[in-house]
Amino acid sequence: MNTQDSGAAQDSGARATTPALLHTAAELDALRRPAGARRVVVMTMGALHEGHATLIRTARSAAGPAGQVVVTVFVNPLQFGEAADLDRYPRTLDADLAVAAGAGADAVFAPSVDEVYPGGEPQVRITAGPMGERLEGAARPGHFDGMLTVVAKLLHLTRPDEALYGQKDAQQLALIRRMVRDLNFGVEITGVPTVRDPDGLALSSRNRFLSAEERHTALALPRALFAARDRLAAQQALHERATATTANASRVAGLAALGESRAAADTQAVALARPSGGPAAVRAAARLVLDDASKEQPPLAVDYLALVDPADFTEIPDDRDHGEAILAVAARVGATRLIDNIPLTFGALT
């Protein structure tokens, strides 16, 4: 635990050992909010783990000693395509309360479906638009419409100054930011970096469904992302060398004539290095790892591997030589579907 986390834990311990458990909008409205205090919200579907605890600790720090941290726990039926997936999603409220308490939450809002959607599913919903039809939206039609609808409702119910979301769900975070901007929600949206287990696997409530063999295969997701990141760093370092050398065709020919084939090849690579590192090379490095994992037992079944613009989740063209990107992957191992991503910066010379 770092210093910031320690301070957050001390703040939470000084305030209350157990967060208030609220089930209705009326109880939430009655939650006393000190004058001038900052309210920060962390939205979850429960089954809390260390990734959620990191979000809550970050919220505790953002709210400050006088502020208020509210954690929502709600398994939203609108964002599940199949009833079986909804039924399978873990419900662990007692354990969630313990995690929330340890991380410094002041209140946990855990409403029923009837409380959030009185009278049944809402007739008016938020539409995610074109970004919501890509990647996860293509794999799970209607998922992002349901997600944005419940996020909008929970933002209205909790009325926070700031809401925190994990960067592991990068497309979700981008869509929430877009909704808040397009529809003038008066709330600050903050992304918190992905939390990983020591073996690299991104924390997820779905990880509990993996057998030991399936988890071994699933480690290909972070390995693929890290291989792509390393490939980009190597290519950009090579380009940096190119800017500091006078390598040219005649130098390559001269070295080759002397029999220094390896030196000649290296000099040519330096001379031709591009500042972008090459989006195609980045994709290829990740794809190689994923292809190997598809031959494992049990095998990895890839839904998508995409290098996208974080603003709209459209694919990055191969000639892109600068700017931000997200490399995202989704795959299944057995019956469990996992997602992961990392941010990348093209043209970032050291």
CSV table of C-alpha atoms in Angstrom, one decimal:
chain,number,residue,atom,x,y,z
A,1,MET,CA,0.0,0.0,0.0
A,2,ASN,CA,1.4,3.4,-1.0
A,3,THR,CA,1.4,6.5,1.2
A,4,GLN,CA,-1.7,7.9,-0.5
A,5,ASP,CA,-3.6,4.7,0.1
A,6,SER,CA,-2.5,4.6,3.8
A,7,GLY,CA,-3.8,8.1,4.3
A,8,ALA,CA,-7.1,7.2,2.7
A,9,ALA,CA,-7.4,4.2,5.0
A,10,GLN,CA,-6.7,6.3,8.0
A,11,ASP,CA,-9.3,8.8,7.0
A,12,SER,CA,-11.9,6.2,6.5
A,13,GLY,CA,-11.2,4.5,9.8
A,14,ALA,CA,-11.6,7.9,11.6
A,15,ARG,CA,-15.0,8.4,10.0
A,16,ALA,CA,-16.8,5.1,10.4
A,17,THR,CA,-16.0,1.4,10.5
A,18,THR,CA,-19.0,0.4,8.4
A,19,PRO,CA,-20.5,2.5,5.5
A,20,ALA,CA,-24.2,3.3,5.6
A,21,LEU,CA,-26.1,0.7,3.6
A,22,LEU,CA,-28.9,2.4,1.5
A,23,HIS,CA,-31.5,0.6,-0.6
A,24,THR,CA,-33.8,3.4,-1.8
A,25,ALA,CA,-33.6,6.8,-3.4
A,26,ALA,CA,-35.3,8.3,-0.4
A,27,GLU,CA,-32.6,6.9,1.9
A,28,LEU,CA,-30.0,8.3,-0.5
A,29,ASP,CA,-31.7,11.7,-0.4
A,30,ALA,CA,-31.6,11.6,3.3
A,31,LEU,CA,-27.9,10.9,3.5
A,32,ARG,CA,-26.5,14.0,5.1
A,33,ARG,CA,-23.9,15.9,3.0
A,34,PRO,CA,-21.9,18.4,5.0
A,35,ALA,CA,-22.1,21.9,3.7
A,36,GLY,CA,-19.4,22.5,1.1
A,37,ALA,CA,-18.3,18.9,1.1
A,38,ARG,CA,-17.3,17.1,-2.1
A,39,ARG,CA,-19.2,14.0,-3.0
A,40,VAL,CA,-17.3,11.4,-5.1
A,41,VAL,CA,-19.1,8.3,-6.5
A,42,VAL,CA,-17.7,4.9,-7.5
A,43,MET,CA,-20.2,2.9,-9.6
A,44,THR,CA,-20.0,-0.9,-9.5
A,45,MET,CA,-22.0,-4.1,-10.2
A,46,GLY,CA,-20.7,-5.6,-7.0
A,47,ALA,CA,-18.4,-8.6,-6.6
A,48,LEU,CA,-15.8,-6.1,-5.4
A,49,HIS,CA,-12.1,-6.8,-5.7
A,50,GLU,CA,-8.8,-4.9,-5.2
A,51,GLY,CA,-9.5,-3.0,-8.5
A,52,HIS,CA,-12.7,-1.6,-7.0
A,53,ALA,CA,-10.9,-1.0,-3.7
A,54,THR,CA,-8.3,1.1,-5.6
A,55,LEU,CA,-11.2,3.1,-7.1
A,56,ILE,CA,-12.7,3.7,-3.7
A,57,ARG,CA,-9.4,4.7,-2.1
A,58,THR,CA,-8.8,7.1,-5.0
A,59,ALA,CA,-12.3,8.5,-4.4
A,60,ARG,CA,-11.5,8.9,-0.7
A,61,SER,CA,-8.4,10.9,-1.5
A,62,ALA,CA,-10.4,13.0,-4.1
A,63,ALA,CA,-13.2,13.7,-1.6
A,64,GLY,CA,-10.8,14.8,1.2
A,65,PRO,CA,-11.4,14.3,4.9
A,66,ALA,CA,-14.5,16.4,4.9
A,67,GLY,CA,-15.9,14.9,1.7
A,68,GLN,CA,-18.2,11.9,1.1
A,69,VAL,CA,-17.6,8.7,-0.9
A,70,VAL,CA,-20.6,6.8,-2.1
A,71,VAL,CA,-20.3,3.4,-3.8
A,72,THR,CA,-23.1,2.1,-5.9
A,73,VAL,CA,-23.7,-1.7,-6.2
A,74,PHE,CA,-26.3,-2.6,-8.8
A,75,VAL,CA,-26.3,-5.4,-11.4
A,76,ASN,CA,-28.0,-3.6,-14.3
A,77,PRO,CA,-30.2,-5.9,-16.3
A,78,LEU,CA,-30.3,-3.5,-19.3
A,79,GLN,CA,-26.7,-4.2,-20.2
A,80,PHE,CA,-26.9,-8.0,-20.3
A,81,GLY,CA,-27.8,-9.6,-23.6
A,82,GLU,CA,-28.7,-13.0,-22.2
A,83,ALA,CA,-30.6,-13.8,-19.1
A,84,ALA,CA,-28.1,-16.6,-18.3
A,85,ASP,CA,-25.3,-14.1,-18.1
A,86,LEU,CA,-27.4,-11.9,-15.8
A,87,ASP,CA,-28.2,-14.8,-13.5
A,88,ARG,CA,-24.6,-15.9,-13.5
A,89,TYR,CA,-23.2,-12.6,-12.4
A,90,PRO,CA,-21.9,-12.9,-8.8
A,91,ARG,CA,-23.8,-11.2,-6.0
A,92,THR,CA,-21.7,-10.7,-2.8
A,93,LEU,CA,-23.2,-7.8,-1.0
A,94,ASP,CA,-21.8,-8.7,2.5
A,95,ALA,CA,-18.3,-9.1,1.1
A,96,ASP,CA,-18.8,-5.9,-0.9
A,97,LEU,CA,-19.6,-3.9,2.3
A,98,ALA,CA,-16.4,-5.2,3.9
A,99,VAL,CA,-14.3,-4.1,0.9
A,100,ALA,CA,-16.0,-0.7,0.8
A,101,ALA,CA,-15.5,-0.2,4.5
A,102,GLY,CA,-11.8,-1.1,4.3
A,103,ALA,CA,-11.2,1.3,1.4
A,104,GLY,CA,-12.9,4.3,3.0
A,105,ALA,CA,-16.5,4.5,1.7
A,106,ASP,CA,-19.1,6.5,3.6
A,107,ALA,CA,-22.1,4.9,2.1
A,108,VAL,CA,-23.1,2.0,-0.2
A,109,PHE,CA,-26.2,2.4,-2.3
A,110,ALA,CA,-27.5,-1.0,-3.3
A,111,PRO,CA,-31.0,-0.6,-4.8
A,112,SER,CA,-33.2,-3.2,-6.2
A,113,VAL,CA,-34.2,-3.4,-9.9
A,114,ASP,CA,-37.6,-2.1,-9.0
A,115,GLU,CA,-36.1,0.9,-7.2
A,116,VAL,CA,-34.0,1.8,-10.2
A,117,TYR,CA,-36.6,1.0,-12.9
A,118,PRO,CA,-40.0,1.5,-11.2
A,119,GLY,CA,-42.7,0.2,-13.5
A,120,GLY,CA,-40.4,-2.0,-15.5
A,121,GLU,CA,-37.7,-1.2,-18.1
A,122,PRO,CA,-37.6,2.5,-19.1
A,123,GLN,CA,-39.1,3.5,-22.4
A,124,VAL,CA,-36.7,6.4,-22.7
A,125,ARG,CA,-33.0,5.5,-22.8
A,126,ILE,CA,-29.6,6.9,-23.6
A,127,THR,CA,-28.3,5.8,-27.0
A,128,ALA,CA,-24.5,5.3,-27.2
A,129,GLY,CA,-24.3,6.3,-30.9
A,130,PRO,CA,-21.7,5.2,-33.4
A,131,MET,CA,-19.0,4.7,-30.8
A,132,GLY,CA,-21.3,2.3,-28.9
A,133,GLU,CA,-21.6,0.1,-32.0
A,134,ARG,CA,-17.9,-0.7,-32.2
A,135,LEU,CA,-15.8,-3.4,-30.5
A,136,GLU,CA,-17.7,-4.3,-27.3
A,137,GLY,CA,-20.8,-2.8,-28.8
A,138,ALA,CA,-20.6,-5.0,-31.9
A,139,ALA,CA,-19.9,-8.0,-29.7
A,140,ARG,CA,-22.7,-7.2,-27.3
A,141,PRO,CA,-25.5,-5.3,-29.1
A,142,GLY,CA,-27.4,-2.8,-26.8
A,143,HIS,CA,-24.9,-3.2,-24.0
A,144,PHE,CA,-23.7,0.4,-24.0
A,145,ASP,CA,-27.2,1.8,-24.3
A,146,GLY,CA,-28.1,-0.1,-21.1
A,147,MET,CA,-24.9,1.0,-19.4
A,148,LEU,CA,-25.3,4.7,-20.2
A,149,THR,CA,-28.9,4.6,-19.2
A,150,VAL,CA,-28.1,3.3,-15.7
A,151,VAL,CA,-25.1,5.6,-15.3
A,152,ALA,CA,-27.2,8.6,-16.2
A,153,LYS,CA,-29.8,7.5,-13.6
A,154,LEU,CA,-27.2,6.8,-10.9
A,155,LEU,CA,-25.5,10.2,-11.6
A,156,HIS,CA,-28.9,11.9,-11.1
A,157,LEU,CA,-29.7,9.9,-8.0
A,158,THR,CA,-26.3,10.3,-6.3
A,159,ARG,CA,-25.6,13.9,-7.5
A,160,PRO,CA,-21.8,13.7,-7.2
A,161,ASP,CA,-19.2,16.3,-7.9
A,162,GLU,CA,-16.9,13.6,-9.4
A,163,ALA,CA,-17.4,10.0,-10.5
A,164,LEU,CA,-14.6,7.5,-10.9
A,165,TYR,CA,-14.4,4.6,-13.4
A,166,GLY,CA,-11.6,2.0,-14.2
A,167,GLN,CA,-9.6,2.3,-17.3
A,168,LYS,CA,-9.9,-1.4,-17.9
A,169,ASP,CA,-13.3,-0.7,-19.4
A,170,ALA,CA,-11.8,1.9,-21.7
A,171,GLN,CA,-14.7,2.0,-24.2
A,172,GLN,CA,-17.2,2.4,-21.3
A,173,LEU,CA,-15.2,5.2,-19.8
A,174,ALA,CA,-14.9,7.0,-23.2
A,175,LEU,CA,-18.7,6.8,-23.7
A,176,ILE,CA,-19.5,8.1,-20.2
A,177,ARG,CA,-17.2,11.0,-20.8
A,178,ARG,CA,-18.9,11.7,-24.2
A,179,MET,CA,-22.4,11.4,-22.6
A,180,VAL,CA,-21.5,13.8,-19.8
A,181,ARG,CA,-20.0,16.3,-22.3
A,182,ASP,CA,-22.8,16.0,-24.9
A,183,LEU,CA,-25.7,16.2,-22.5
A,184,ASN,CA,-24.1,18.7,-20.1
A,185,PHE,CA,-24.0,16.7,-16.9
A,186,GLY,CA,-22.4,18.8,-14.2
A,187,VAL,CA,-20.0,16.1,-13.0
A,188,GLU,CA,-16.3,15.5,-13.4
A,189,ILE,CA,-15.4,12.0,-14.8
A,190,THR,CA,-12.1,10.5,-13.8
A,191,GLY,CA,-10.4,7.4,-15.1
A,192,VAL,CA,-8.3,5.2,-12.7
A,193,PRO,CA,-5.5,3.0,-14.2
A,194,THR,CA,-6.1,-0.8,-14.5
A,195,VAL,CA,-5.1,-2.9,-11.5
A,196,ARG,CA,-3.4,-6.2,-12.2
A,197,ASP,CA,-2.5,-9.3,-10.3
A,198,PRO,CA,1.2,-10.1,-10.0
A,199,ASP,CA,1.0,-12.4,-13.0
A,200,GLY,CA,-0.3,-9.4,-15.1
A,201,LEU,CA,-4.0,-10.5,-15.5
A,202,ALA,CA,-6.3,-7.5,-15.1
A,203,LEU,CA,-8.5,-7.8,-12.1
A,204,SER,CA,-12.1,-8.7,-12.9
A,205,SER,CA,-15.0,-10.2,-11.1
A,206,ARG,CA,-15.1,-12.8,-14.0
A,207,ASN,CA,-11.6,-14.1,-13.1
A,208,ARG,CA,-13.2,-16.2,-10.4
A,209,PHE,CA,-14.8,-18.4,-13.1
A,210,LEU,CA,-11.4,-19.4,-14.5
A,211,SER,CA,-9.8,-22.8,-13.7
A,212,ALA,CA,-6.1,-22.9,-13.2
A,213,GLU,CA,-5.6,-24.1,-16.8
A,214,GLU,CA,-7.9,-21.4,-18.2
A,215,ARG,CA,-6.1,-18.7,-16.2
A,216,HIS,CA,-2.8,-19.8,-17.6
A,217,THR,CA,-4.2,-19.4,-21.1
A,218,ALA,CA,-5.9,-16.1,-20.2
A,219,LEU,CA,-2.4,-14.6,-19.4
A,220,ALA,CA,-1.9,-14.3,-23.1
A,221,LEU,CA,-4.1,-11.1,-23.0
A,222,PRO,CA,-1.7,-9.0,-20.9
A,223,ARG,CA,1.3,-10.7,-22.6
A,224,ALA,CA,0.0,-9.6,-26.0
A,225,LEU,CA,-0.6,-6.1,-24.8
A,226,PHE,CA,2.9,-5.8,-23.2
A,227,ALA,CA,4.5,-7.3,-26.3
A,228,ALA,CA,2.9,-4.6,-28.4
A,229,ARG,CA,4.0,-1.9,-26.0
A,230,ASP,CA,7.5,-3.2,-26.0
A,231,ARG,CA,7.6,-3.4,-29.8
A,232,LEU,CA,6.5,0.2,-30.0
A,233,ALA,CA,9.1,1.3,-27.5
A,234,ALA,CA,11.8,-0.6,-29.4
A,235,GLN,CA,10.8,0.9,-32.7
A,236,GLN,CA,10.7,4.4,-31.3
A,237,ALA,CA,14.1,3.9,-29.7
A,238,LEU,CA,15.4,2.8,-33.0
A,239,HIS,CA,14.0,5.9,-34.6
A,240,GLU,CA,15.7,8.1,-32.0
A,241,ARG,CA,19.0,6.4,-32.9
A,242,ALA,CA,18.3,7.2,-36.5
A,243,THR,CA,18.0,10.9,-35.7
A,244,ALA,CA,21.4,10.8,-34.2
A,245,THR,CA,23.2,9.0,-37.0
A,246,THR,CA,24.2,9.8,-40.6
A,247,ALA,CA,23.2,6.3,-41.8
A,248,ASN,CA,22.6,6.2,-45.6
A,249,ALA,CA,22.6,3.8,-48.5
A,250,SER,CA,26.3,4.2,-49.1
A,251,ARG,CA,27.2,3.4,-45.5
A,252,VAL,CA,25.1,0.3,-45.6
A,253,ALA,CA,26.8,-0.8,-48.9
A,254,GLY,CA,30.2,-0.1,-47.4
A,255,LEU,CA,29.6,-2.2,-44.4
A,256,ALA,CA,28.2,-5.0,-46.4
A,257,ALA,CA,31.3,-5.0,-48.7
A,258,LEU,CA,33.4,-5.4,-45.6
A,259,GLY,CA,31.4,-8.5,-44.7
A,260,GLU,CA,29.7,-6.9,-41.7
A,261,SER,CA,26.3,-8.1,-42.6
A,262,ARG,CA,24.8,-7.7,-39.1
A,263,ALA,CA,26.1,-4.2,-38.8
A,264,ALA,CA,24.8,-3.4,-42.2
A,265,ALA,CA,21.3,-4.7,-41.4
A,266,ASP,CA,21.3,-2.7,-38.2
A,267,THR,CA,22.4,0.4,-39.9
A,268,GLN,CA,19.7,0.0,-42.6
A,269,ALA,CA,17.1,-0.5,-39.9
A,270,VAL,CA,18.2,2.6,-38.1
A,271,ALA,CA,18.1,4.6,-41.3
A,272,LEU,CA,14.6,3.4,-42.2
A,273,ALA,CA,13.1,3.6,-38.7
A,274,ARG,CA,9.8,5.5,-38.5
A,275,PRO,CA,8.9,7.7,-35.5
A,276,SER,CA,5.5,6.0,-35.1
A,277,GLY,CA,6.9,2.5,-34.5
A,278,GLY,CA,4.3,1.4,-37.0
A,279,PRO,CA,0.7,0.6,-36.0
A,280,ALA,CA,0.9,-2.5,-38.1
A,281,ALA,CA,4.0,-3.7,-36.2
A,282,VAL,CA,2.3,-3.1,-32.9
A,283,ARG,CA,-0.8,-5.1,-34.0
A,284,ALA,CA,1.5,-7.9,-35.3
A,285,ALA,CA,3.4,-8.2,-32.0
A,286,ALA,CA,0.2,-8.6,-30.1
A,287,ARG,CA,-1.4,-10.9,-32.7
A,288,LEU,CA,1.6,-13.3,-32.5
A,289,VAL,CA,1.1,-13.9,-28.8
A,290,LEU,CA,-2.7,-14.4,-29.2
A,291,ASP,CA,-2.2,-16.8,-32.1
A,292,ASP,CA,0.1,-18.9,-30.0
A,293,ALA,CA,-2.5,-18.9,-27.2
A,294,SER,CA,-5.1,-20.2,-29.6
A,295,LYS,CA,-3.2,-23.4,-29.8
A,296,GLU,CA,-3.1,-23.9,-26.0
A,297,GLN,CA,-5.3,-26.3,-24.1
A,298,PRO,CA,-7.7,-24.8,-23.3
A,299,PRO,CA,-7.4,-22.5,-26.3
A,300,LEU,CA,-7.9,-18.7,-26.4
A,301,ALA,CA,-10.7,-17.6,-28.7
A,302,VAL,CA,-10.1,-14.0,-29.7
A,303,ASP,CA,-13.2,-11.8,-30.3
A,304,TYR,CA,-11.1,-8.8,-31.4
A,305,LEU,CA,-7.8,-7.1,-31.3
A,306,ALA,CA,-8.0,-3.4,-32.1
A,307,LEU,CA,-5.7,-0.4,-32.1
A,308,VAL,CA,-8.1,2.6,-31.7
A,309,ASP,CA,-8.3,6.3,-31.3
A,310,PRO,CA,-9.4,6.9,-27.6
A,311,ALA,CA,-11.7,9.7,-28.8
A,312,ASP,CA,-14.1,7.6,-30.8
A,313,PHE,CA,-12.7,4.0,-30.9
A,314,THR,CA,-12.2,4.0,-34.6
A,315,GLU,CA,-9.2,2.0,-35.9
A,316,ILE,CA,-5.8,3.8,-36.1
A,317,PRO,CA,-4.5,3.8,-39.7
A,318,ASP,CA,-1.1,2.2,-40.4
A,319,ASP,CA,0.4,5.6,-41.4
A,320,ARG,CA,-0.3,7.2,-38.0
A,321,ASP,CA,3.0,8.5,-36.7
A,322,HIS,CA,1.9,10.4,-33.6
A,323,GLY,CA,-0.8,10.7,-31.0
A,324,GLU,CA,-2.6,8.6,-28.4
A,325,ALA,CA,-4.1,5.2,-29.0
A,326,ILE,CA,-5.6,2.3,-27.1
A,327,LEU,CA,-4.8,-1.3,-27.9
A,328,ALA,CA,-7.8,-3.3,-26.8
A,329,VAL,CA,-8.4,-7.1,-26.8
A,330,ALA,CA,-11.4,-9.3,-26.0
A,331,ALA,CA,-11.2,-13.1,-25.8
A,332,ARG,CA,-12.9,-16.2,-24.4
A,333,VAL,CA,-11.3,-18.9,-22.4
A,334,GLY,CA,-13.8,-21.7,-21.8
A,335,ALA,CA,-17.1,-20.0,-20.9
A,336,THR,CA,-15.4,-16.8,-19.6
A,337,ARG,CA,-15.1,-13.7,-21.7
A,338,LEU,CA,-12.3,-11.2,-20.7
A,339,ILE,CA,-11.3,-7.8,-21.9
A,340,ASP,CA,-8.1,-5.8,-21.5
A,341,ASN,CA,-6.3,-2.8,-22.9
A,342,ILE,CA,-3.3,-0.5,-22.6
A,343,PRO,CA,-2.8,3.1,-23.7
A,344,LEU,CA,-0.1,3.8,-26.2
A,345,THR,CA,1.5,7.0,-27.4
A,346,PHE,CA,2.9,7.1,-31.0
A,347,GLY,CA,5.8,9.4,-31.7
A,348,ALA,CA,6.8,9.8,-28.1
A,349,LEU,CA,10.6,9.8,-28.3
A,350,THR,CA,12.6,9.6,-25.1
